[in-house]
């Protein structure tokens, strides 16, 4: 009996072993099938991803670079000219206007003449454009008086001062801040004060001769800082600089016949000049727009600038 049971158990064990072996083989085949399927999916994903990247790269390629009209502008007028350029760039798709501000006329002349190319120059004095025209850097007959600026009286935005008259100035009612006498605005402000008997022979007179009555700043930025911080009650500045610096409000103006005119001059770089970037046709188009377009007129007015023509 025991022998029979042993043979039966051995037979069952053999069948079970064979069935187990068969199951392992089937499992191995199934696993290889899954692996191959996963590998195919992974390759498909990689191919789709590469295709998407290529399409995205093509879609993001920038448009052809537009020609740039380079404007070198005196810093005193840079604010409105940059505003004009931004509006012009949005209004057309033929060129882009780029504006570089130049701090003083001496470095401006050197920059335009010797260092960098430009298409249009805007200067704060007639001598700059006259010299460039004589040197045949500007196109013959292209220089002209572009715009006029004026002097205004400002106080801090949060100041209680609402208006300043000539009588107030002569009485020394408010402490005054001015730019240095070597600057255009400082020189013109002193001319206006001289017409009121408050300046002469290099010194302040009358009520302005008192200690602390006048603070002389070094540049427009410092003038606006001192007034906006309340270190001086009022200041005499260019109308065009009010929007540029901010922090102040206009509380008065000075009669334009009490100081020399403040004008800005422009000129087109000659096509044949090595200093020309793109040629005078595009620069002339921008100038024409600045002088005639309704949007341009609103910008000039916003900045307190009057066209000379």
Coordinates of N, CA, C and O in Angstrom, one line a residue, residues 43-53:
X43 N 8.9 54.8 -27.2 CA 9.5 55.3 -28.4 C 8.5 56.2 -29.1 O 8.9 57.3 -29.6
X44 N 7.2 55.9 -29.1 CA 6.2 56.7 -29.7 C 6.1 58.1 -29.0 O 6.0 59.1 -29.6
X45 N 6.2 58.0 -27.6 CA 6.2 59.3 -26.9 C 7.4 60.2 -27.2 O 7.3 61.4 -27.3
X46 N 8.5 59.5 -27.3 CA 9.8 60.3 -27.6 C 9.7 61.0 -29.0 O 10.0 62.1 -29.1
X47 N 9.2 60.2 -29.9 CA 9.0 60.8 -31.3 C 8.0 61.9 -31.3 O 8.2 62.9 -31.9
X48 N 6.9 61.8 -30.6 CA 5.9 62.8 -30.5 C 6.5 64.1 -29.9 O 6.2 65.2 -30.3
X49 N 7.2 63.8 -28.8 CA 7.8 64.9 -28.1 C 8.8 65.7 -28.9 O 8.8 66.9 -29.0
X50 N 9.6 65.0 -29.7 CA 10.6 65.6 -30.6 C 9.9 66.4 -31.6 O 10.2 67.5 -32.0
X51 N 8.8 65.8 -32.2 CA 8.0 66.5 -33.2 C 7.4 67.8 -32.6 O 7.5 68.8 -33.3
X52 N 6.9 67.7 -31.4 CA 6.3 68.9 -30.8 C 7.3 70.0 -30.6 O 7.1 71.2 -30.8
X53 N 8.6 69.6 -30.1 CA 9.6 70.6 -29.9 C 10.0 71.3 -31.2 O 10.1 72.5 -31.3

